Coordinates of C-alpha atoms in Angstrom, one line a residue:
M322 CA -4.7 2.0 2.1
A323 CA -1.3 2.4 2.1
C324 CA -1.2 5.1 0.7
T325 CA -3.0 7.2 2.6
G326 CA -1.2 5.5 5.6
I327 CA 1.7 7.4 4.1
R328 CA 0.4 10.7 3.2
V329 CA -1.3 11.8 7.1
A330 CA 2.1 10.8 8.3
R331 CA 3.8 13.4 5.9
V332 CA 1.4 15.4 7.4
L333 CA 2.5 14.5 11.0
K334 CA 5.6 14.7 10.4
N335 CA 5.2 18.3 9.5
N336 CA 2.8 19.0 12.1
T337 CA -0.2 20.4 9.8
F338 CA -3.6 19.6 12.1
F339 CA -6.4 21.2 11.5
S340 CA -6.3 24.6 8.6
N341 CA -8.5 26.7 10.5
L342 CA -7.6 26.4 13.6
S343 CA -5.5 29.8 14.1
G344 CA -5.8 31.5 17.3
L345 CA -7.5 30.7 21.3
L346 CA -10.2 32.2 21.1
L347 CA -13.7 30.1 20.1
N348 CA -16.1 31.5 17.7
P349 CA -19.8 31.4 19.3
S350 CA -21.2 32.3 15.8
R351 CA -20.3 29.7 14.4
N352 CA -20.0 27.2 17.4
T353 CA -16.1 26.7 16.4
A354 CA -13.1 26.3 18.5
V355 CA -9.3 28.2 17.2
L356 CA -7.7 27.2 19.4
I357 CA -4.3 25.1 17.6
K358 CA -2.3 26.3 15.0
Y359 CA -1.2 22.6 14.3
R360 CA -3.4 20.8 13.7
V361 CA -18.8 3.4 27.7
F362 CA -19.3 1.7 31.5
S363 CA -21.1 4.7 33.2
S364 CA -20.8 6.3 35.6
R365 CA -22.8 9.2 37.5
P366 CA -24.7 12.3 36.7
S367 CA -25.7 10.3 33.0
E368 CA -25.9 12.6 29.7
I369 CA -24.5 16.0 29.2
E370 CA -27.1 18.4 27.6
N371 CA -26.7 18.3 24.0
D372 CA -26.4 22.5 23.4
R373 CA -23.4 22.2 26.1
D374 CA -19.9 23.9 24.6
P375 CA -16.7 21.5 25.5
A376 CA -14.5 23.7 24.5
P377 CA -14.2 26.4 27.4
L378 CA -13.5 23.5 29.7
F379 CA -10.8 21.6 27.0
F380 CA -9.0 25.0 26.9
N381 CA -9.5 25.4 31.2
K382 CA -5.2 25.9 31.9
E383 CA -6.1 23.5 35.1
V384 CA -7.6 20.6 32.7
Q385 CA -4.9 21.1 30.3
D386 CA -2.1 20.3 32.7
L387 CA -4.5 17.3 34.2
L388 CA -4.6 16.0 31.1
K389 CA -0.8 16.7 29.6
T390 CA -0.4 14.1 33.0
L391 CA -2.2 11.8 32.3
T392 CA -0.5 11.0 28.5
K393 CA 2.2 9.9 30.1
V394 CA 5.7 11.0 28.2
D395 CA 8.0 8.0 26.5
L396 CA 10.3 9.0 24.5
K397 CA 10.6 5.6 23.1
R398 CA 6.9 5.1 21.7
V399 CA 6.8 9.4 21.0
Y400 CA 10.1 8.7 18.6
R401 CA 9.0 5.5 18.1
H402 CA 8.9 3.8 14.5
R403 CA 5.8 5.2 12.4
K404 CA 4.3 2.7 9.0
D405 CA 4.9 6.0 7.1
G406 CA 7.2 4.0 4.4
E407 CA 9.6 6.4 4.6
K408 CA 13.4 5.0 4.7
L409 CA 14.6 4.5 7.7
E410 CA 18.3 7.4 8.5
P411 CA 20.7 5.4 10.1
P412 CA 22.0 5.9 13.5
V413 CA 24.1 7.9 13.7
Y414 CA 26.5 7.8 17.2
K415 CA 28.0 10.8 19.4
F416 CA 30.5 11.0 22.4
M417 CA 29.4 14.0 24.7
T418 CA 29.6 15.3 28.0
D419 CA 27.6 15.3 30.3
D420 CA 26.7 18.7 29.5
E421 CA 25.6 18.0 25.9
L422 CA 24.0 15.1 26.8
E423 CA 21.4 17.5 29.3
A424 CA 21.2 20.1 26.0
A425 CA 20.1 16.9 24.1
L426 CA 17.2 15.6 26.0
N427 CA 15.6 18.3 27.1
E428 CA 15.7 19.3 22.7
A429 CA 13.8 15.6 22.5
K430 CA 11.6 16.2 25.6
A431 CA 10.8 19.7 23.8
K432 CA 9.7 17.9 20.7
A433 CA 8.0 15.4 21.9
D434 CA 5.1 18.0 23.7
L435 CA 4.7 19.3 20.0
R436 CA 4.1 16.1 19.1
L437 CA 2.1 15.4 21.8
Q438 CA 0.5 18.3 21.3
M439 CA -3.4 17.4 21.5
P440 CA -5.8 17.9 18.8
P441 CA -9.6 20.5 20.3
V442 CA -12.1 19.2 21.5
V443 CA -15.4 21.2 21.0
K444 CA -18.9 21.5 19.6
K445 CA -20.0 20.0 16.6
I446 CA -21.0 22.7 14.1
N447 CA -24.8 23.4 14.1
D448 CA -24.9 22.0 10.4
T449 CA -28.6 23.7 9.2
P450 CA -28.3 25.6 5.8
N451 CA -29.6 29.1 6.4
I452 CA -32.3 29.4 3.5
L453 CA -31.6 33.4 2.1
S454 CA -34.1 32.8 -0.2
N455 CA -37.2 31.4 -2.5
D456 CA -37.2 31.6 -5.4
H457 CA -40.5 29.4 -6.6
A458 CA -39.5 30.9 -10.4
L459 CA -36.3 28.3 -10.6
Q460 CA -38.0 25.8 -9.7
K461 CA -36.5 22.9 -12.2
H462 CA -34.6 26.0 -13.9
D463 CA -32.1 23.0 -13.5
T464 CA -31.5 19.4 -12.2
A465 CA -28.1 20.0 -10.8
K466 CA -27.5 22.2 -7.6
F467 CA -26.0 25.8 -8.2
V468 CA -22.6 26.2 -5.7
F469 CA -21.0 29.7 -5.7
T470 CA -17.9 30.1 -4.2
D471 CA -15.6 32.5 -3.1
I472 CA -12.8 32.2 -4.1
T473 CA -10.7 35.5 -2.5
Y474 CA -7.3 34.5 -1.0
G475 CA -6.9 35.8 2.2
I476 CA -10.6 34.5 3.7
S477 CA -10.7 31.4 6.0
N478 CA -12.4 28.3 5.3
V479 CA -14.7 29.0 8.2
D480 CA -15.6 32.3 7.2
R481 CA -15.4 31.5 3.5
F482 CA -18.4 32.9 1.3
I483 CA -20.5 29.9 0.1
V484 CA -23.7 29.0 -1.2
V485 CA -26.5 26.8 -2.7
R486 CA -28.5 27.0 -5.5
D487 CA -31.0 23.7 -5.2
P488 CA -33.4 22.9 -8.8
D489 CA -36.5 23.6 -6.3
G490 CA -35.2 27.5 -6.4
I491 CA -34.6 27.9 -2.1
L492 CA -30.7 30.3 -2.3
R493 CA -29.2 28.5 1.5
S494 CA -25.5 28.4 3.2
A495 CA -23.5 25.7 2.0
D496 CA -23.4 22.5 4.4
A497 CA -20.4 21.2 6.9
R498 CA -20.2 18.2 3.2
E499 CA -19.9 21.1 0.6
R500 CA -18.3 23.1 2.6
H501 CA -15.1 21.0 2.7
R502 CA -15.8 19.9 -0.8
M503 CA -15.6 23.1 -2.8
N504 CA -12.6 25.0 0.2
Q505 CA -10.7 21.5 -0.7
I506 CA -10.4 22.2 -4.7
Y507 CA -10.2 25.3 -4.7
F508 CA -7.8 25.6 -1.5
P509 CA -6.4 21.6 -1.3
L510 CA -4.7 20.6 2.1
E511 CA -1.8 19.1 2.4
G512 CA -2.9 15.1 3.0
R513 CA -6.6 15.2 3.0
E514 CA -8.7 14.3 0.4
V515 CA -12.2 15.9 -1.7
D516 CA -14.2 12.9 -0.2
A517 CA -13.9 11.1 2.6
P518 CA -11.5 8.3 2.7
K519 CA -14.4 4.6 2.8
L520 CA -12.1 3.6 5.8
F521 CA -14.8 6.0 8.0
Q522 CA -17.6 4.5 6.7
E523 CA -18.8 2.3 9.0
E524 CA -17.4 -1.9 7.7
Y525 CA -13.7 -0.8 7.3
L526 CA -13.7 0.7 10.3
M527 CA -14.6 -1.3 12.2
D528 CA -12.0 -3.3 10.8
L529 CA -10.0 -1.4 11.8
L530 CA -10.4 -1.5 15.3
E531 CA -10.8 -5.1 15.4
R532 CA -6.7 -4.7 14.4
A533 CA -5.9 -1.4 17.0
E534 CA -5.8 0.3 14.1
Y535 CA -6.8 3.8 17.0
E536 CA -3.9 5.6 16.9
F537 CA -4.1 5.7 12.7
I538 CA -7.9 6.6 12.6
L539 CA -6.6 9.1 15.1
D540 CA -4.5 10.7 13.2
L541 CA -6.3 10.3 9.5
A542 CA -9.5 12.1 11.3
C543 CA -7.4 14.6 12.3
V544 CA -5.8 15.3 9.0
Q545 CA -9.4 15.1 6.8
F546 CA -12.3 16.8 9.0
E547 CA -11.9 20.4 11.1
P548 CA -12.2 19.3 14.8
N549 CA -16.1 20.5 14.5
D550 CA -17.2 18.9 12.0
P551 CA -20.1 16.0 12.3
E552 CA -18.0 13.4 11.2
Y553 CA -15.2 14.2 13.1
H554 CA -16.9 13.4 15.5
R555 CA -18.7 10.3 14.5
V556 CA -15.6 8.8 14.2
T557 CA -13.7 10.3 17.1
E558 CA -16.3 9.0 19.8
T559 CA -16.6 5.7 18.0
V560 CA -13.1 4.2 19.1
Y561 CA -13.0 6.3 21.6
S562 CA -15.8 3.7 22.9
Y563 CA -14.1 0.9 21.4
V564 CA -11.0 1.8 23.1
N565 CA -13.0 1.8 26.1
N566 CA -15.1 -1.5 25.9
M567 CA -12.2 -3.6 24.8
K568 CA -9.6 -1.8 28.1
H569 CA -7.1 -1.0 25.9
F570 CA -6.0 2.1 27.1
N571 CA -3.0 1.9 26.8
D572 CA -2.5 1.8 23.6
L573 CA -3.8 4.9 23.6
R574 CA -1.4 6.6 26.5
S575 CA 2.0 8.5 25.3
T576 CA 0.5 9.9 22.3
R577 CA -1.3 13.4 21.4
H578 CA -5.0 11.2 21.3
F579 CA -4.7 9.9 25.1
G580 CA -5.4 13.5 26.2
P581 CA -8.7 14.4 24.1
L582 CA -9.1 10.9 25.2
A583 CA -9.5 11.0 29.0
F584 CA -11.8 14.3 28.8
H585 CA -14.5 12.5 26.5
L586 CA -14.6 9.9 29.0
A587 CA -14.5 12.2 32.0
W588 CA -17.3 14.4 29.9
K589 CA -19.4 11.6 29.1
G590 CA -18.6 10.4 33.1
N591 CA -17.8 7.1 32.0
I592 CA -14.6 6.8 33.5
D593 CA -15.4 3.8 35.1
N594 CA -13.4 1.7 33.8
L595 CA -10.0 3.5 33.6
I596 CA -10.7 4.0 36.3
L597 CA -10.4 0.3 36.8
E598 CA -6.5 -0.2 34.8
N599 CA -5.5 1.8 37.1
I600 CA -5.7 0.8 40.0
Q601 CA -5.1 -3.1 38.5
T602 CA -1.5 -1.4 37.3
S603 CA -1.2 0.1 40.3
R604 CA -1.3 4.3 38.8
L605 CA -3.1 5.3 41.4
D606 CA -2.3 8.4 41.4
D607 CA -3.7 8.4 37.4
A608 CA -6.7 8.0 39.3
V609 CA -6.4 10.7 41.2
L610 CA -5.8 12.5 38.1
L611 CA -8.4 11.2 36.7
I612 CA -11.3 11.9 38.9
Q613 CA -9.4 15.2 39.2
L614 CA -10.9 16.0 35.5
Y615 CA -14.0 14.3 36.8
H616 CA -14.8 17.3 39.3
K617 CA -13.8 18.7 37.6
I618 CA -16.9 18.8 34.5
H619 CA -19.3 17.5 36.9
P620 CA -18.5 20.0 40.0
T621 CA -22.3 18.9 41.6
A622 CA -21.1 15.4 41.4
K623 CA -21.8 14.1 45.0
S624 CA -17.7 13.0 45.5
A625 CA -16.6 16.1 44.5
E626 CA -17.2 16.9 47.7
T627 CA -13.9 15.5 48.8
K628 CA -10.5 16.7 49.0
F629 CA -7.8 15.0 47.3
E630 CA -5.3 15.3 50.9
G631 CA -3.2 12.8 50.1
D632 CA -4.2 9.8 50.6
E633 CA -5.3 8.0 46.9
L634 CA -7.2 5.1 48.3
K635 CA -9.5 7.6 50.7
F636 CA -9.8 9.9 47.7
I637 CA -10.3 7.0 44.9
Q638 CA -13.3 4.9 47.7
S639 CA -15.3 8.5 48.1
F640 CA -15.4 8.4 43.7
V641 CA -16.5 4.1 43.7
D642 CA -19.0 5.2 46.8
N643 CA -20.9 8.3 45.9
D644 CA -20.7 8.0 42.1
S645 CA -19.1 5.7 40.0
N646 CA -22.5 2.9 38.0
N647 CA -19.6 0.1 39.5
R648 CA -19.5 -0.2 42.7
N649 CA -19.1 -3.6 43.0
T650 CA -16.4 -4.5 40.3
L651 CA -14.6 -1.4 41.3
D652 CA -14.7 -2.4 45.6
L653 CA -13.6 -5.9 44.5
A654 CA -9.6 -4.2 42.0
I655 CA -9.3 -1.6 45.2
K656 CA -9.0 -5.3 48.0
S657 CA -7.0 -6.7 45.1
Y658 CA -4.8 -4.1 45.1
V659 CA -4.8 -3.0 49.2
N660 CA -4.7 -7.1 49.3
L661 CA -1.3 -7.0 46.7
E662 CA 0.7 -4.1 49.0
N663 CA 0.5 -5.9 51.8
A664 CA 1.9 -9.1 50.1
K665 CA 4.9 -7.5 48.8
L666 CA 5.5 -4.8 52.2
E667 CA 5.1 -8.9 53.8
V668 CA 7.9 -10.5 51.6
N669 CA 10.3 -7.4 52.0
E670 CA 10.3 -7.8 55.8
G671 CA 10.8 -11.1 55.0
I672 CA 13.8 -10.7 53.0
K673 CA 15.5 -8.2 55.5
R674 CA 14.8 -10.4 58.5
A675 CA 16.7 -13.0 56.1
H676 CA 19.4 -11.0 56.2
G677 CA 19.8 -9.7 59.1
S678 CA 17.8 -5.9 58.4
D679 CA 15.9 -4.4 61.1

């Protein structure tokens, strides 16, 4: 796993994610979003339709702004030392004027925004092969499959023509696994392997989750799979569910994966735990943003009728009263928050009186 981690870290450093994503359009014929150049509590409403595509909502500017704000850019976390196997460079100390310092900070913030670019959330590809012909004369002609791949340069891996002749004589389009394998054999991408690393298998994946290696798993998933790959969805949803159940949201905050995590929870209607964490850590502004995201995805929710007018607790309470399935816990959290704030206010007033202040 150490070698895999080093390869992934180098790919992350070069910002190479999702090779087949290069524009800002949705290709409905292949259920593929082509956006990025680089590469559970339950709330009402219940299940999202399986055929609903999250990409148009995820790429919506207002939704992107909400997700970026929720991510919370922490430069110390963004630029922290990563376990990538590379030797640390010694620090460089410089004397700067105020203007030079401001310019350096702005440059660091711009680089942080690039590092925090979110992986896209798109619909799973339809992996049902398209049968082109059924030649009975070729049945049992061989015991192996024959794979035919167009290796012309300049063709997107998504659009590359790949077909398979099965031993029973059926000629069909390649499925997702076969396409991944042939594309990686003929046009290998740095950090990506022909066969998925074993750590994505359930037993090894659970071991990494228990060690809270969430960011490592998600980074590797971005390198190994395309965002419409069923395996990418399986791995990321497993991580998101585990993080949600364990309430380890801060482990992904200020990383490129917090936005997709928040979107996933809102998409599935499972935002109760994250709202609870926001209240318990006095992040009421984040709770408001999360509920607004929920309303964007579920415009028919009862609480969507309540617009935010500056009163954070009132807005949160509206969601709790109308759309939360864990109302009692959230009600208690709100009451505890109010009591704590009142106690702080009394202490501050007592300190002022003790010092003779008005």
